[in-house]
PDB file of C-alpha atoms and ligand atoms in Angstrom:
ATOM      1  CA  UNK F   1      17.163 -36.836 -30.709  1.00  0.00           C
ATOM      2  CA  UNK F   2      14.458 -33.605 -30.297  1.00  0.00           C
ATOM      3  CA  UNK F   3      14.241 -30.663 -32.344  1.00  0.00           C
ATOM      4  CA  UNK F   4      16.138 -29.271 -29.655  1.00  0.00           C
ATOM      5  CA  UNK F   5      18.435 -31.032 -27.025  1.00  0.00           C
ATOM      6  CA  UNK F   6      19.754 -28.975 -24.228  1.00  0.00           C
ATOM      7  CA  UNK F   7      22.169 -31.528 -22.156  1.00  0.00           C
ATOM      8  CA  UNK F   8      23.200 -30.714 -19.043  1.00  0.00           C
ATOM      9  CA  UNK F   9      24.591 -27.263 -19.473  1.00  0.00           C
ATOM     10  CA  UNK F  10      26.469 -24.861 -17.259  1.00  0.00           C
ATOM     11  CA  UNK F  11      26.313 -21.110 -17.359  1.00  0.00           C
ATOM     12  CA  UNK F  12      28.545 -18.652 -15.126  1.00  0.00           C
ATOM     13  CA  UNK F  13      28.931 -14.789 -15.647  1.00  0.00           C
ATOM     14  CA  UNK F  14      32.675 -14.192 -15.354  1.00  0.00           C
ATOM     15  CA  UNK F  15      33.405 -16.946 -14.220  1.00  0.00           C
ATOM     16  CA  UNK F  16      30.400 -17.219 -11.563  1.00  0.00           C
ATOM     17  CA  UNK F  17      28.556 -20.316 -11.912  1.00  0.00           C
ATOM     18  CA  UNK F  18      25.016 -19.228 -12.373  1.00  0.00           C
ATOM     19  CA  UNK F  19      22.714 -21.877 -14.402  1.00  0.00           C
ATOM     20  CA  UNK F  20      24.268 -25.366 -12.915  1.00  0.00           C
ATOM     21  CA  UNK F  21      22.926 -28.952 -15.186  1.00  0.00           C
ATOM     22  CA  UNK F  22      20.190 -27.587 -16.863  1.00  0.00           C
ATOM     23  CA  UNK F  23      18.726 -30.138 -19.870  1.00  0.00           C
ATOM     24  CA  UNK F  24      15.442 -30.082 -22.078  1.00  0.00           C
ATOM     25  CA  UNK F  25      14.403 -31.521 -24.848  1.00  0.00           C
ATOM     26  CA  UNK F  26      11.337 -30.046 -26.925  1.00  0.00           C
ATOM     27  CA  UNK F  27       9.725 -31.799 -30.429  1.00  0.00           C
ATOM     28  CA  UNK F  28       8.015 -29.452 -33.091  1.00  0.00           C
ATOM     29  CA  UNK F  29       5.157 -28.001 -32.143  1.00  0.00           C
ATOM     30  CA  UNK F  30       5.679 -28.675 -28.246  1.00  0.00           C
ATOM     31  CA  UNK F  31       4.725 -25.674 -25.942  1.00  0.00           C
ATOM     32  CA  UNK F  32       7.486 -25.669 -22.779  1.00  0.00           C
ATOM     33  CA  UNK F  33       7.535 -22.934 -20.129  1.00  0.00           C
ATOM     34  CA  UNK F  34      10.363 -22.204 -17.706  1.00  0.00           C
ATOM     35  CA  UNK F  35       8.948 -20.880 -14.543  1.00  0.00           C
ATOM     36  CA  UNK F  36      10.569 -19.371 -11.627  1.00  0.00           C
ATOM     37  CA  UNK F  37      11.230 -16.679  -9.345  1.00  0.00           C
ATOM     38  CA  UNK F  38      12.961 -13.257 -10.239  1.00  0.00           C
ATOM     39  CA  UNK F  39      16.937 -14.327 -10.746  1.00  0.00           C
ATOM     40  CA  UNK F  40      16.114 -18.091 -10.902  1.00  0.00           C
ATOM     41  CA  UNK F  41      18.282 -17.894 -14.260  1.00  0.00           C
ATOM     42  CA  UNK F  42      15.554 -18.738 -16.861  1.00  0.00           C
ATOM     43  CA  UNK F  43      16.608 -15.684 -19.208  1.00  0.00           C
ATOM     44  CA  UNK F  44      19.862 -16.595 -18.697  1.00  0.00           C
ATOM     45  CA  UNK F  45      19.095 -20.195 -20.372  1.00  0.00           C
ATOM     46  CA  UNK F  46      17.229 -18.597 -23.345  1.00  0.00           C
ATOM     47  CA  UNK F  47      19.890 -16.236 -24.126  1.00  0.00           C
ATOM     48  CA  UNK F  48      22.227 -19.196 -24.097  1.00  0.00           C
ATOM     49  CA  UNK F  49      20.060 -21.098 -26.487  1.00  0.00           C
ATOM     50  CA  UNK F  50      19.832 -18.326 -28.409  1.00  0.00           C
ATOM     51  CA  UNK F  51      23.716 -17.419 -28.269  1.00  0.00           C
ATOM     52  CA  UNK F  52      22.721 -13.821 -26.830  1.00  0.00           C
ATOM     53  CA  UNK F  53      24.147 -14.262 -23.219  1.00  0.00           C
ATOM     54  CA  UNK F  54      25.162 -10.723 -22.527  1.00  0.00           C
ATOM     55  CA  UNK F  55      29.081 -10.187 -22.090  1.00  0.00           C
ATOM     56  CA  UNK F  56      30.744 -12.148 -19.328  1.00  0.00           C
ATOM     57  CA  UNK F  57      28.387 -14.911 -19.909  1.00  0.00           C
ATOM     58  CA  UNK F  58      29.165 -18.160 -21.335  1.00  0.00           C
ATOM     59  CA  UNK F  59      28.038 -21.741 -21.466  1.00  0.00           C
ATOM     60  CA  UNK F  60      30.880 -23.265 -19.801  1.00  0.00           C
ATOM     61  CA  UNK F  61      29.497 -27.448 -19.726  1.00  0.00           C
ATOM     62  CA  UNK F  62      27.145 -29.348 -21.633  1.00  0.00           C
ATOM     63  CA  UNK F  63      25.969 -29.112 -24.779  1.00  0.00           C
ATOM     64  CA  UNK F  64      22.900 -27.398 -26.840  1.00  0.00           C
ATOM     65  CA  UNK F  65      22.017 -29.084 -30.411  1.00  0.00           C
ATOM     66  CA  UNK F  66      19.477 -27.924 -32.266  1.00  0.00           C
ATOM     67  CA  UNK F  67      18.024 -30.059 -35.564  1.00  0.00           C
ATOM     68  CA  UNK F  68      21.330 -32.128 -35.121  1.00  0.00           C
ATOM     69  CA  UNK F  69      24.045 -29.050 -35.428  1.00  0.00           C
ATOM     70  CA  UNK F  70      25.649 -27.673 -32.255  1.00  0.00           C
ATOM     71  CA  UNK F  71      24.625 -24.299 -31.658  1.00  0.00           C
ATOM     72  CA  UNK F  72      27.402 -23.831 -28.894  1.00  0.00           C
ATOM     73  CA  UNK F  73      30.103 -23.700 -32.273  1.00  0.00           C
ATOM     74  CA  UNK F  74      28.026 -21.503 -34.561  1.00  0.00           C
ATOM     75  CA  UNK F  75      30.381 -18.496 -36.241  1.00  0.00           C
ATOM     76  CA  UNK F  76      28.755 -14.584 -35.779  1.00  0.00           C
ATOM     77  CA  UNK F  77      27.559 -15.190 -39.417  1.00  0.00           C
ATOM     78  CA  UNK F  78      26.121 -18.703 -38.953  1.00  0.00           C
ATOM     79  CA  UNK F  79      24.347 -16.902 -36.120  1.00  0.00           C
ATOM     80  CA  UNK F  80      22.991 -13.863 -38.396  1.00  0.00           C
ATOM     81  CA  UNK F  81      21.584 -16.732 -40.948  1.00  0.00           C
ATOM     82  CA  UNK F  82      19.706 -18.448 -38.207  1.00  0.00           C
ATOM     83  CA  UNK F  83      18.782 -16.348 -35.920  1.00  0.00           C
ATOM     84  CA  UNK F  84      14.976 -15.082 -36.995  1.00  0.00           C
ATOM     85  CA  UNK F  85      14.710 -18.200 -39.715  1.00  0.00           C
ATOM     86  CA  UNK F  86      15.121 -21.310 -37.647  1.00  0.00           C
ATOM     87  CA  UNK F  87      14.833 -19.586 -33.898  1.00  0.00           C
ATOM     88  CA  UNK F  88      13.497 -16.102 -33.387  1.00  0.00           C
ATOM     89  CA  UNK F  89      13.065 -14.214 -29.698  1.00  0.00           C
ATOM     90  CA  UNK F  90      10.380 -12.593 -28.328  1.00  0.00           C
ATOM     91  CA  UNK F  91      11.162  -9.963 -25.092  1.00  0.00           C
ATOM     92  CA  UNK F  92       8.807  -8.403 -22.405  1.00  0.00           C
ATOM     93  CA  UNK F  93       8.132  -5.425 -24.240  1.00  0.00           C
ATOM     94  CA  UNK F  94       8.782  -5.757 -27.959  1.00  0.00           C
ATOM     95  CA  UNK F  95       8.359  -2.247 -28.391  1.00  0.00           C
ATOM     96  CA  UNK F  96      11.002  -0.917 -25.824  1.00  0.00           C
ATOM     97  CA  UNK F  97      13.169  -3.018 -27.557  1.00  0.00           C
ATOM     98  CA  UNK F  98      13.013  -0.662 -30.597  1.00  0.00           C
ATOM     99  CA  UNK F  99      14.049   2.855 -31.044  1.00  0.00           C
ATOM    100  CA  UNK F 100      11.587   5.074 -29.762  1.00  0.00           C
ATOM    101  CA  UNK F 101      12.860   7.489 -32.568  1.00  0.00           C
ATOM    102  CA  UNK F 102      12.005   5.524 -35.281  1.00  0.00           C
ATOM    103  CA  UNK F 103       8.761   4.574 -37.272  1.00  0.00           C
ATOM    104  CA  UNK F 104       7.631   0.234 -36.505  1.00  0.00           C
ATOM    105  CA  UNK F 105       8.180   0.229 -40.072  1.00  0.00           C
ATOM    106  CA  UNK F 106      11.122   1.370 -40.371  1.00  0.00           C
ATOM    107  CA  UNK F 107      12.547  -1.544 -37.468  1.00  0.00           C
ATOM    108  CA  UNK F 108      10.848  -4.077 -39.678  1.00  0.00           C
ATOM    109  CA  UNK F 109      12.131  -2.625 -42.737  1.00  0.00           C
ATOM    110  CA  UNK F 110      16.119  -3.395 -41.182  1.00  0.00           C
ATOM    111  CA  UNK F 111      14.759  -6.467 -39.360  1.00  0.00           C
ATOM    112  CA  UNK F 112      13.910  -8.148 -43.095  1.00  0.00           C
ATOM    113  CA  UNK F 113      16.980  -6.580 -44.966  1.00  0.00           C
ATOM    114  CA  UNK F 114      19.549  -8.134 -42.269  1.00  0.00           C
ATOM    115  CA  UNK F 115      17.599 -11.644 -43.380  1.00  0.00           C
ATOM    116  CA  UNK F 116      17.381 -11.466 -47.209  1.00  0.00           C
ATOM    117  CA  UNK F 117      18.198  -8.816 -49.938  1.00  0.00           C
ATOM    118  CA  UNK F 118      14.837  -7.098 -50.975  1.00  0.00           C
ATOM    119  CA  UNK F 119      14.291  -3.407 -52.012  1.00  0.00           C
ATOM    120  CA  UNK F 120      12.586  -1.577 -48.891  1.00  0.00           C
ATOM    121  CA  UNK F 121       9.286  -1.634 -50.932  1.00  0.00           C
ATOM    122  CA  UNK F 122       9.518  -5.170 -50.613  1.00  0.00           C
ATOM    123  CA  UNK F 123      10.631  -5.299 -47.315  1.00  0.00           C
ATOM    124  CA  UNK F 124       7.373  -2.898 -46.146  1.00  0.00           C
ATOM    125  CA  UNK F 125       4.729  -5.093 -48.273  1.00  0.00           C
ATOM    126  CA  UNK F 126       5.632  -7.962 -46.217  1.00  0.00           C
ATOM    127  CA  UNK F 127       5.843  -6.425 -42.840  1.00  0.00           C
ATOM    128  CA  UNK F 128       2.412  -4.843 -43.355  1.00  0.00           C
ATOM    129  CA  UNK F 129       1.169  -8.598 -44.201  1.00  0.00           C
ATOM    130  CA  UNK F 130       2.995 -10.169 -41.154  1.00  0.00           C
ATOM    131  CA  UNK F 131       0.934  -7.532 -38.914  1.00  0.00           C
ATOM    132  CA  UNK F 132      -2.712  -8.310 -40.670  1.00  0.00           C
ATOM    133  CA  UNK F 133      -1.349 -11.949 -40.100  1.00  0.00           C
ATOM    134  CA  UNK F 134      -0.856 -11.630 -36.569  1.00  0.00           C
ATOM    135  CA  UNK F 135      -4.534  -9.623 -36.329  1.00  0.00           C
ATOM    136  CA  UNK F 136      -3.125  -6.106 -36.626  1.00  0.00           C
ATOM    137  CA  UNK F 137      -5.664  -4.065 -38.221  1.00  0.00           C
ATOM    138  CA  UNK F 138      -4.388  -1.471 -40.993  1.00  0.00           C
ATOM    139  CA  UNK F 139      -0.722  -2.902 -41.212  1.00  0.00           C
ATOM    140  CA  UNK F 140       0.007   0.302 -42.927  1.00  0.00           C
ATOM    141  CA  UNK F 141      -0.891   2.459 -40.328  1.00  0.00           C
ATOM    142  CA  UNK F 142       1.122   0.627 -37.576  1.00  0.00           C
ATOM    143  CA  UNK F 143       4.292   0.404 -40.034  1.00  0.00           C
ATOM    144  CA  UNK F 144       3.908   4.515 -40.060  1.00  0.00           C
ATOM    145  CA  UNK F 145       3.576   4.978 -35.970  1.00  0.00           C
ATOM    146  CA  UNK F 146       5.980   5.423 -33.680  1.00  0.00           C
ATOM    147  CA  UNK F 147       6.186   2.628 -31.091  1.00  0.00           C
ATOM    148  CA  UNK F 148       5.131   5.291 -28.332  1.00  0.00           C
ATOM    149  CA  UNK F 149       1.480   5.663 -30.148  1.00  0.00           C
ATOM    150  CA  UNK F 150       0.998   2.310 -29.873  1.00  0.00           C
ATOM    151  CA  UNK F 151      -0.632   0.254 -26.717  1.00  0.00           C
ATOM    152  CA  UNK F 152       1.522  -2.252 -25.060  1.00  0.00           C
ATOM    153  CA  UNK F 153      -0.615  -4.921 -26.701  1.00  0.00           C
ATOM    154  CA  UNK F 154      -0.525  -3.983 -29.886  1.00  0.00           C
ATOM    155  CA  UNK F 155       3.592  -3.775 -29.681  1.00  0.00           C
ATOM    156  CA  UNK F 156       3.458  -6.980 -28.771  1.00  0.00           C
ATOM    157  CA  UNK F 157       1.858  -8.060 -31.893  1.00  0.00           C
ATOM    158  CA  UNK F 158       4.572  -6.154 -33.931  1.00  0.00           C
ATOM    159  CA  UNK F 159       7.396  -8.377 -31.904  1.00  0.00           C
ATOM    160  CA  UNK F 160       5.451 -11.609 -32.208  1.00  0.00           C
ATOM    161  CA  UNK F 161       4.945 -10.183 -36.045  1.00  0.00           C
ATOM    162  CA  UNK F 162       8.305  -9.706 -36.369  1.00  0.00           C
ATOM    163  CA  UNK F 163       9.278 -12.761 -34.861  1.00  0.00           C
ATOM    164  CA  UNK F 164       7.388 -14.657 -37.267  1.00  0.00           C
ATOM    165  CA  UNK F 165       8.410 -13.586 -40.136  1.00  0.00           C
ATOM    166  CA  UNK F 166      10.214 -16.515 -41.837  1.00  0.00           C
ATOM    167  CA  UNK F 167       7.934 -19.236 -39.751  1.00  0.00           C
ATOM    168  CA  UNK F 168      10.915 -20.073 -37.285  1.00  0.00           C
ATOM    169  CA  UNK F 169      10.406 -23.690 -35.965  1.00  0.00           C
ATOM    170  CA  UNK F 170      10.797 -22.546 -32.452  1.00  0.00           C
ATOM    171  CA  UNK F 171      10.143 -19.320 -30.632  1.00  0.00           C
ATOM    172  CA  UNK F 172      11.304 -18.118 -27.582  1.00  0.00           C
ATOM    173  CA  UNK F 173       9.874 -15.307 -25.368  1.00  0.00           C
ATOM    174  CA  UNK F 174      10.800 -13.893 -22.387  1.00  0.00           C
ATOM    175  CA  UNK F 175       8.529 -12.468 -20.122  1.00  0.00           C
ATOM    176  CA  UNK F 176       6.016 -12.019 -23.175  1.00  0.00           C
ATOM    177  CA  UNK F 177       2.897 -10.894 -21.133  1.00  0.00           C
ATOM    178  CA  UNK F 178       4.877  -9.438 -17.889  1.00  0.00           C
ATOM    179  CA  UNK F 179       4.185  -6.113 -18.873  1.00  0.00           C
ATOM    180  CA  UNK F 180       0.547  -6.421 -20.235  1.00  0.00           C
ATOM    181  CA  UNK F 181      -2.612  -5.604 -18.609  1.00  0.00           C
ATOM    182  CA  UNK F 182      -4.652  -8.865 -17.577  1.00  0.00           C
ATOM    183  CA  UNK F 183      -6.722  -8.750 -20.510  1.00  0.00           C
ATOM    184  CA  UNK F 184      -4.552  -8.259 -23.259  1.00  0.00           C
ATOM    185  CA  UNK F 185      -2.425 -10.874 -21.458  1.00  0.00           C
ATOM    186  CA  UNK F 186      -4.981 -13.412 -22.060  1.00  0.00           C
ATOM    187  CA  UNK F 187      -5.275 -12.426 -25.526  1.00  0.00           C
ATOM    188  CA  UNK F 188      -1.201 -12.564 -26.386  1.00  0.00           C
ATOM    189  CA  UNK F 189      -1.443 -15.969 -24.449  1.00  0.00           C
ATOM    190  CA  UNK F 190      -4.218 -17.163 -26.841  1.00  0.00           C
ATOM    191  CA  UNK F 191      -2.316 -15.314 -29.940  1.00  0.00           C
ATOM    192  CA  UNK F 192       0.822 -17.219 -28.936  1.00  0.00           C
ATOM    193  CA  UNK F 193      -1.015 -20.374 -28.754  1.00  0.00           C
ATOM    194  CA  UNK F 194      -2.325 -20.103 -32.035  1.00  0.00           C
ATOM    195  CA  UNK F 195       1.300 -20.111 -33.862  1.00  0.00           C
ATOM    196  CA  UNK F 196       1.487 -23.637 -32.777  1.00  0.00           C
ATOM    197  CA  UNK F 197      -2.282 -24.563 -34.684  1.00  0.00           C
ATOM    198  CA  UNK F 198      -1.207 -22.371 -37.316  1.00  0.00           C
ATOM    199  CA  UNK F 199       2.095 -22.471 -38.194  1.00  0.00           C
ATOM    200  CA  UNK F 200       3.559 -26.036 -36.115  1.00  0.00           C
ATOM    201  CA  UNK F 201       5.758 -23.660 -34.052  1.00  0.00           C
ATOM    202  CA  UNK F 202       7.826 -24.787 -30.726  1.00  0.00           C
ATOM    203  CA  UNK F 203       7.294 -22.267 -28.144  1.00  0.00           C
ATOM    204  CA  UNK F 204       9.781 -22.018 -25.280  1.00  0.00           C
ATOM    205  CA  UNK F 205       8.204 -19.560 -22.824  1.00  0.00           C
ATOM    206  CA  UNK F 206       9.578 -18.028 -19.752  1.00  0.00           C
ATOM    207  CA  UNK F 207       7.637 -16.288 -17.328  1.00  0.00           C
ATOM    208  CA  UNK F 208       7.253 -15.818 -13.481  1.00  0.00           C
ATOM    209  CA  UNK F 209       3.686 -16.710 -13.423  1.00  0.00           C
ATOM    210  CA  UNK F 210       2.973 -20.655 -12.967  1.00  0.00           C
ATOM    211  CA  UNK F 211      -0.387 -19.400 -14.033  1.00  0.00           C
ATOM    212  CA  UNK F 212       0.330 -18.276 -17.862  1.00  0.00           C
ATOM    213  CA  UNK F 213       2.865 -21.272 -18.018  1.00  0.00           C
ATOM    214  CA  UNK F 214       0.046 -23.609 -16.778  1.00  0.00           C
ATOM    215  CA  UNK F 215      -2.510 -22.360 -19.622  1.00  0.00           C
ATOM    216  CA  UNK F 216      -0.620 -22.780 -22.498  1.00  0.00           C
ATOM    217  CA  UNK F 217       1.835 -25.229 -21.976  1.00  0.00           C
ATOM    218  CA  UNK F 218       1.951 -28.959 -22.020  1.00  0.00           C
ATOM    219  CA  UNK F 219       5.349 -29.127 -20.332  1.00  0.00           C
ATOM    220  CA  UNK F 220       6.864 -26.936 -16.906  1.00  0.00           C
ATOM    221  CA  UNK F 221      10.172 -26.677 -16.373  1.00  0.00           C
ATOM    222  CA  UNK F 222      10.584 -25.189 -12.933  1.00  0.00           C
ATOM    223  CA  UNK F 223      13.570 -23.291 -11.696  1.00  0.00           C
ATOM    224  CA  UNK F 224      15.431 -22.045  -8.749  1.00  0.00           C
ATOM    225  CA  UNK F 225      18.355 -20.565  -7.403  1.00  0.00           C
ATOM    226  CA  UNK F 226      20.131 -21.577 -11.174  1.00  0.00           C
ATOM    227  CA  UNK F 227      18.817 -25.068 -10.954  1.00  0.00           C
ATOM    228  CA  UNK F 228      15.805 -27.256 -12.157  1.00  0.00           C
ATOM    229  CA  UNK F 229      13.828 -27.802  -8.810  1.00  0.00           C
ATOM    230  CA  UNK F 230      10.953 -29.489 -10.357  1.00  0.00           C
ATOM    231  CA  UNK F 231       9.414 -30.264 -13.827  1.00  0.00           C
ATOM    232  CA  UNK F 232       6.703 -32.068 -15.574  1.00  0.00           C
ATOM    233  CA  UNK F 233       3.843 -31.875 -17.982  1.00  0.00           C
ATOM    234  CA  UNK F 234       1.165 -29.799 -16.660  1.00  0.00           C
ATOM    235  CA  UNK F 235      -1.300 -32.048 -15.358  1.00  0.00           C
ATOM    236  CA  UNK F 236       1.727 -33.186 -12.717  1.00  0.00           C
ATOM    237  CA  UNK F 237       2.993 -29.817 -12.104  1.00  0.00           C
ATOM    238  CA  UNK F 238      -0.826 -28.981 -11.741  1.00  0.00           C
ATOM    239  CA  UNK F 239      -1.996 -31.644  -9.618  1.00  0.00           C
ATOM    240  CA  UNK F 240       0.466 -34.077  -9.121  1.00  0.00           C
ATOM    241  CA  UNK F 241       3.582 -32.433  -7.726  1.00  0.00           C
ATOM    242  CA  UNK F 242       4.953 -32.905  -4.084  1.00  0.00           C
ATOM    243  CA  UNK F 243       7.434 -30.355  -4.371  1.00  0.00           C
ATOM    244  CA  UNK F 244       6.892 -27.529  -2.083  1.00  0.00           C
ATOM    245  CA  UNK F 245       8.673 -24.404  -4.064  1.00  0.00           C
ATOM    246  CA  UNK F 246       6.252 -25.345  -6.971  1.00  0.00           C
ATOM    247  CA  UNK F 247       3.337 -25.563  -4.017  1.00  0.00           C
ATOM    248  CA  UNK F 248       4.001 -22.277  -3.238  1.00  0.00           C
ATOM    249  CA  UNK F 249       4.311 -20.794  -7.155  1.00  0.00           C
ATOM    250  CA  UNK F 250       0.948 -22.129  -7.754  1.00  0.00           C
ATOM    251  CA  UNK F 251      -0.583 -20.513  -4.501  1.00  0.00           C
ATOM    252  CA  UNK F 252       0.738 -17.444  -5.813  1.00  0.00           C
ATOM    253  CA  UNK F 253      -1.075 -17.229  -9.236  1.00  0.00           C
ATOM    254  CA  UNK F 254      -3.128 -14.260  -9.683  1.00  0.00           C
ATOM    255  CA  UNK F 255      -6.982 -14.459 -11.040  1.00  0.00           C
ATOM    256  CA  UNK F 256      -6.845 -13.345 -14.511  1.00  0.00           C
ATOM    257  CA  UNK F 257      -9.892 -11.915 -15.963  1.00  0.00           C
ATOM    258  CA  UNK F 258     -11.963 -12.370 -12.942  1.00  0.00           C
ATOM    259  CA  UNK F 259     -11.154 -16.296 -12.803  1.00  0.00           C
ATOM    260  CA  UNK F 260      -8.130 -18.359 -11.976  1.00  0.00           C
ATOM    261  CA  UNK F 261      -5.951 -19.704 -15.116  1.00  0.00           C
ATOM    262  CA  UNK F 262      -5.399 -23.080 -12.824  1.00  0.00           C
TER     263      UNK F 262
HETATM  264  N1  LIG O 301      24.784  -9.741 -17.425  1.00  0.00           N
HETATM  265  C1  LIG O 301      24.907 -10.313 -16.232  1.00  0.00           C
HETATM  266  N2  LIG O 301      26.081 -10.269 -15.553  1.00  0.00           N
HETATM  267  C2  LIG O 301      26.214 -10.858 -14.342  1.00  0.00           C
HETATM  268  N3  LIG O 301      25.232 -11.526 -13.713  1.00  0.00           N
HETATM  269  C3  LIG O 301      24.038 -11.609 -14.335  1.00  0.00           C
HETATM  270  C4  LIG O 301      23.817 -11.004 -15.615  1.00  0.00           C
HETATM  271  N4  LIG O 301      22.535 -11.259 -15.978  1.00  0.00           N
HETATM  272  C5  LIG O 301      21.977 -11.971 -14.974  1.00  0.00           C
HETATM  273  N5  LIG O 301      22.887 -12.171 -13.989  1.00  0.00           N
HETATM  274  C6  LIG O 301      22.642 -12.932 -12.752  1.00  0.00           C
HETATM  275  O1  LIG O 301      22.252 -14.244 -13.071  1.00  0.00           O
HETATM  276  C7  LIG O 301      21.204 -14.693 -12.211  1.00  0.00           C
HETATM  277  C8  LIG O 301      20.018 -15.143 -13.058  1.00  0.00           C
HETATM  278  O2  LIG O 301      19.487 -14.025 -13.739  1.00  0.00           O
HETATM  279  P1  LIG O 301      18.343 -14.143 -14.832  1.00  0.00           P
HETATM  280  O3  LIG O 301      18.693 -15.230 -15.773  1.00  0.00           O
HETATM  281  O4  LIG O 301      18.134 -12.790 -15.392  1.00  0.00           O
HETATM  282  O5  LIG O 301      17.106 -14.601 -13.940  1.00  0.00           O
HETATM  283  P2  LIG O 301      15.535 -14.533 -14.251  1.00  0.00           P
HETATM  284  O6  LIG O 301      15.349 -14.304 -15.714  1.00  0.00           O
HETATM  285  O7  LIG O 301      15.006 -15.837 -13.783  1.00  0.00           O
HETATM  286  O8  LIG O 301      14.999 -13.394 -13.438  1.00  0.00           O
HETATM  287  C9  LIG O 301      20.896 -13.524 -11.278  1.00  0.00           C
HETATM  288  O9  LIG O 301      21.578 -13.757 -10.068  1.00  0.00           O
HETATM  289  C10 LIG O 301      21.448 -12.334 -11.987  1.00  0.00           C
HETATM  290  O10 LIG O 301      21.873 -11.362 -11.082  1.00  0.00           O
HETATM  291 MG1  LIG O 302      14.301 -12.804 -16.704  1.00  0.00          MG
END
């Protein structure tokens, strides 16, 4: 048994079969990415392992266990109790995800008090230490912006902040560095990498670029058309791999910061 066993699962969106006998298996502190082309399905997993697929979607086969408990048979409150503590979720722009109306602080502020009961004093003091954690500068200032003022990168930090809040064991994150600049793409990479050193975190990342997956990861997963084509750790995907939809990923990976990431 892993931290977290995916077996086999289907996924269909009203009643479309769309993920077909997907498994994986990640120990703490494993980095895994899921690789694949635009509507190969690999959000569609996450979700499911999160128990976010949007409505119409369900896991209709197999099974997902996580730590020994089935997740597929949590309750909506079992779900509200885990969700950010054991597994959180990071998304391709953290900050579009929040209301462009409202202060960073005040999205942390709600994002704590839906965890544990603290005053919203409380609540702020610890989201201003989770930003300085994750290398945001003057925590206080970025709790007091508007997501708008700040720059791609630096929302990132506040969802990977966020995220991170009660140490989950695992974190997933979709698209993380799709919308980022090559640069500050490296540098969330690198960030990302360091929860691992730091805090023993799983990471489960998807993303379209073999070349992100193949820096930070020590195991691909790659999909297509709903289904695992190919998989490995990286070395094999890297080097080793005959398949010729993962030939054709890597010849697509773009130079980042003036040299190749593979
Ligand atoms: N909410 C939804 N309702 C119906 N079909 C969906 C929904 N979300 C995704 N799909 C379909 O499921 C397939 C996989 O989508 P997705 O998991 O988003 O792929 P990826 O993340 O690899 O781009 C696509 O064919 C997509 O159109
Ligand atoms: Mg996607």
């Amino acid at each position: 048994m892993s931290m977290l066993d995916v077996d086999h699962i289907n996924i269909a969106y009203k009643n479309k079969p769309t993920v077909t006998d997907f498994s994986m298996h990640i120990e703490k502190g494993q980095i895994y990415s899921i690789v694949g082309e635009s509507g190969s399905g690999k959000t569609t997993v996450i979700r499911a392992i999160f128990g976010m697929l949007p409505g119409g979607g369900k896991v209709t086969g197999g099974s997902i266990v996580f730590e020994g408990e089935s997740l597929l048979t949590f309750s909506r409150e079992r779900w509200r109790l885990f969700r950010g503590k054991d597994i959180s979720m990071i998304f391709q722009d953290s900050g579009a995800m929040m209301n462009p109306t409202k202060r960073v602080g005040s999205a942390f502020i709600e994002y704590i008090r839906t965890h544990e009961a603290v005053s919203k004093e409380e609540a702020f003091r610890k989201g201003v230490m989770m930003l300085e954690r994750m290398r945001l500068p003057s925590g206080e200032n970025i709790m007091r912006s508007y997501p708008f003022q700040l720059s791609g990168g630096m929302r990132q930090r506040v969802g990977i902040a966020m995220g991170m809040t009660y140490e989950p064991k695992l974190l997933l994150a979709d698209e993380p560095t799709s919308a980022l600049d090559v640069t500050t793409q490296a540098q969330i990479v690198r960030q990302m990498m360091e929860l691992r050193e730091n805090y023993g975190t799983s990471l489960i990342v998807v993303t379209h670029n073999l070349g992100v997956a193949a820096y930070m990861s020590d195991h691909i997963i790659v999909m297509k058309d709903g289904k695992i084509e190919d998989e490995g750790d990286r070395d094999y995907i890297l080097y080793h791999s005959g398949n010729a939809y993962t030939h054709k990923l890597l010849e697509a990976v773009p130079s980042i910061g003036g040299r190749r990431f593979v």
